[in-house]
PDB file of C-alpha atoms in Angstrom:
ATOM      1  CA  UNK A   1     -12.518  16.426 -23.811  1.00 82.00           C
ATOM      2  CA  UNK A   2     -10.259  16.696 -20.792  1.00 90.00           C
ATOM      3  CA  UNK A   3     -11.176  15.664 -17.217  1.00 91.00           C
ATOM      4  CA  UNK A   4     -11.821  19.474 -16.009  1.00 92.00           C
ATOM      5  CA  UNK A   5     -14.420  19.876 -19.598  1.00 92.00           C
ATOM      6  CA  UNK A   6     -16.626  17.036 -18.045  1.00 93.00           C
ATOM      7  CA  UNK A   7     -16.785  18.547 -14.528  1.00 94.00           C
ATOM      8  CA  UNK A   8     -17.433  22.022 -15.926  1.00 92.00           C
ATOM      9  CA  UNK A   9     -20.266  21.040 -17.989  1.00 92.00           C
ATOM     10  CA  UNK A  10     -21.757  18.369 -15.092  1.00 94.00           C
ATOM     11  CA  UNK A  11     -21.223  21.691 -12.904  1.00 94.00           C
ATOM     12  CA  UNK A  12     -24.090  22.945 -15.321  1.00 92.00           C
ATOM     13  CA  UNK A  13     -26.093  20.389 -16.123  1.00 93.00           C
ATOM     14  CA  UNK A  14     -26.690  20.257 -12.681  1.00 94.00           C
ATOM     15  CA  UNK A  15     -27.167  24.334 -11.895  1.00 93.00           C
ATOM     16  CA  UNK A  16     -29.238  24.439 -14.948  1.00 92.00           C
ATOM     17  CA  UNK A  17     -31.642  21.448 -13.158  1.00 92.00           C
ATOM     18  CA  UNK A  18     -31.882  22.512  -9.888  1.00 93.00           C
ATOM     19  CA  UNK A  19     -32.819  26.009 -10.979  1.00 92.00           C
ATOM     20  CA  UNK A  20     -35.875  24.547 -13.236  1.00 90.00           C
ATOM     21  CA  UNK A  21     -34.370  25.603 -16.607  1.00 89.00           C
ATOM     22  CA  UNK A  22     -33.687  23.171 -19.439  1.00 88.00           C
ATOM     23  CA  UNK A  23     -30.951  25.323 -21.288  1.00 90.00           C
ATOM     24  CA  UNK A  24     -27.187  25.576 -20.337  1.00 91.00           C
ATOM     25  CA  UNK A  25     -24.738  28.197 -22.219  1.00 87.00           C
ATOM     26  CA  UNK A  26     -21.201  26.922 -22.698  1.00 81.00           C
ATOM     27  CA  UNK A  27     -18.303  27.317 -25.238  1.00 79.00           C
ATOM     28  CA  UNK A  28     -20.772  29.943 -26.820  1.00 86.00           C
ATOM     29  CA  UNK A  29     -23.116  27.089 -27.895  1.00 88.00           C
ATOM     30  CA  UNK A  30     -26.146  27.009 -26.104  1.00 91.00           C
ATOM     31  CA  UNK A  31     -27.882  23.170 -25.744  1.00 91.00           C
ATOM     32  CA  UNK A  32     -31.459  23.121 -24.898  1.00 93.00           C
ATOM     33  CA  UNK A  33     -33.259  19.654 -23.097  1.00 93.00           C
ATOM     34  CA  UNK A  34     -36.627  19.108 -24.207  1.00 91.00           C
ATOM     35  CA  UNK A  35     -37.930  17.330 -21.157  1.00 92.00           C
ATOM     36  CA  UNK A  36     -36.483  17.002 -17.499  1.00 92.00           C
ATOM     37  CA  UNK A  37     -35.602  13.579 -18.588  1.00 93.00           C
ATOM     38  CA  UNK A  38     -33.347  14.415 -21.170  1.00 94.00           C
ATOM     39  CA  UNK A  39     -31.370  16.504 -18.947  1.00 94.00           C
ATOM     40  CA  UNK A  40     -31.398  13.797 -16.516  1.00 94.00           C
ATOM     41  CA  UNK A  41     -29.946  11.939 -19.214  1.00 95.00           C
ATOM     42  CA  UNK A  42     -27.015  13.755 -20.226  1.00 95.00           C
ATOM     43  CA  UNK A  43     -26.125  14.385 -16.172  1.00 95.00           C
ATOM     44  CA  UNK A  44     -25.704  10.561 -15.994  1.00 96.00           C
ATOM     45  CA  UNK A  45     -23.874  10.344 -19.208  1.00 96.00           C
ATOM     46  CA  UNK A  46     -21.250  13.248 -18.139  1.00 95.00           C
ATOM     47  CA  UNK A  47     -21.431  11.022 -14.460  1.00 95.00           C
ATOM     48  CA  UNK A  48     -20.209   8.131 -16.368  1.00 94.00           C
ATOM     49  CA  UNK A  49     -17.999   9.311 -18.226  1.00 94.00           C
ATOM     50  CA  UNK A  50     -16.226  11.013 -15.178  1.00 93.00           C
ATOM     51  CA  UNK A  51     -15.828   7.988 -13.405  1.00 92.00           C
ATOM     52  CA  UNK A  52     -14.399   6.377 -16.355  1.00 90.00           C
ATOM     53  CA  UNK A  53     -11.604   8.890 -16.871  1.00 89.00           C
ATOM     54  CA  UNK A  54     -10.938   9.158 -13.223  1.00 88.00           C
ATOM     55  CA  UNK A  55     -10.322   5.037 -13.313  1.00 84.00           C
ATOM     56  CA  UNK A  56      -7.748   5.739 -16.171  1.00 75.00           C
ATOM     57  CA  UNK A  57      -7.043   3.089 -18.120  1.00 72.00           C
ATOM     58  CA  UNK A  58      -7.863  -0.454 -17.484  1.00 68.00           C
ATOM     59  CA  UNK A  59      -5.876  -3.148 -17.343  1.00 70.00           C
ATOM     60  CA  UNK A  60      -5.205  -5.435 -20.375  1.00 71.00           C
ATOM     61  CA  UNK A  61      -3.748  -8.483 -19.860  1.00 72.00           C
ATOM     62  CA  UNK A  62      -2.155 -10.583 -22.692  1.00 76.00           C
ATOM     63  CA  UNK A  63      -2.539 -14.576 -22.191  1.00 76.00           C
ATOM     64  CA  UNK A  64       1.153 -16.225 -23.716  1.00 74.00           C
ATOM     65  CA  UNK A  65       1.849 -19.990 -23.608  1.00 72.00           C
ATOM     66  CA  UNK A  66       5.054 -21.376 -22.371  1.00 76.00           C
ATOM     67  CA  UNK A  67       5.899 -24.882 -23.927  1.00 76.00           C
ATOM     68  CA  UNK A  68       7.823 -27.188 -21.244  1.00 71.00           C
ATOM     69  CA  UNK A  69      11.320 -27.569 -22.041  1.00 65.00           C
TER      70      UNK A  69
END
């Protein structure tokens, strides 16, 4: 899922909450939340997961010994 997928689908997570419904509509599926909560839930999730693909990759580092000559 690609960086614009995540912000379209926070976009309305977030519509869908502030307007008092539980259901959002997208790709033709439709996803219903049974409690506030739950929606709650997958806004933080998608918030997350944002973040984390905005960072990019971390770094990795790679530990080597050098023996004294």
């Amino acid at each position: 899922m690609t960086l614009d997928d995540l912000k379209s689908r926070h976009s309305a997570l977030l519509a869908a909450r502030y307007s008092g419904t539980r259901s959002v509509s997208y790709d033709g599926k439709t996803v219903a939340y049974g409690t506030d909560a739950e929606l709650a839930a997958a806004i933080s999730d998608l918030e997350r997961r944002i973040a984390k693909a905005e960072r990019g990759p971390g770094r990795i580092s790679r530990p080597h010994a050098v023996k004294d000559l």
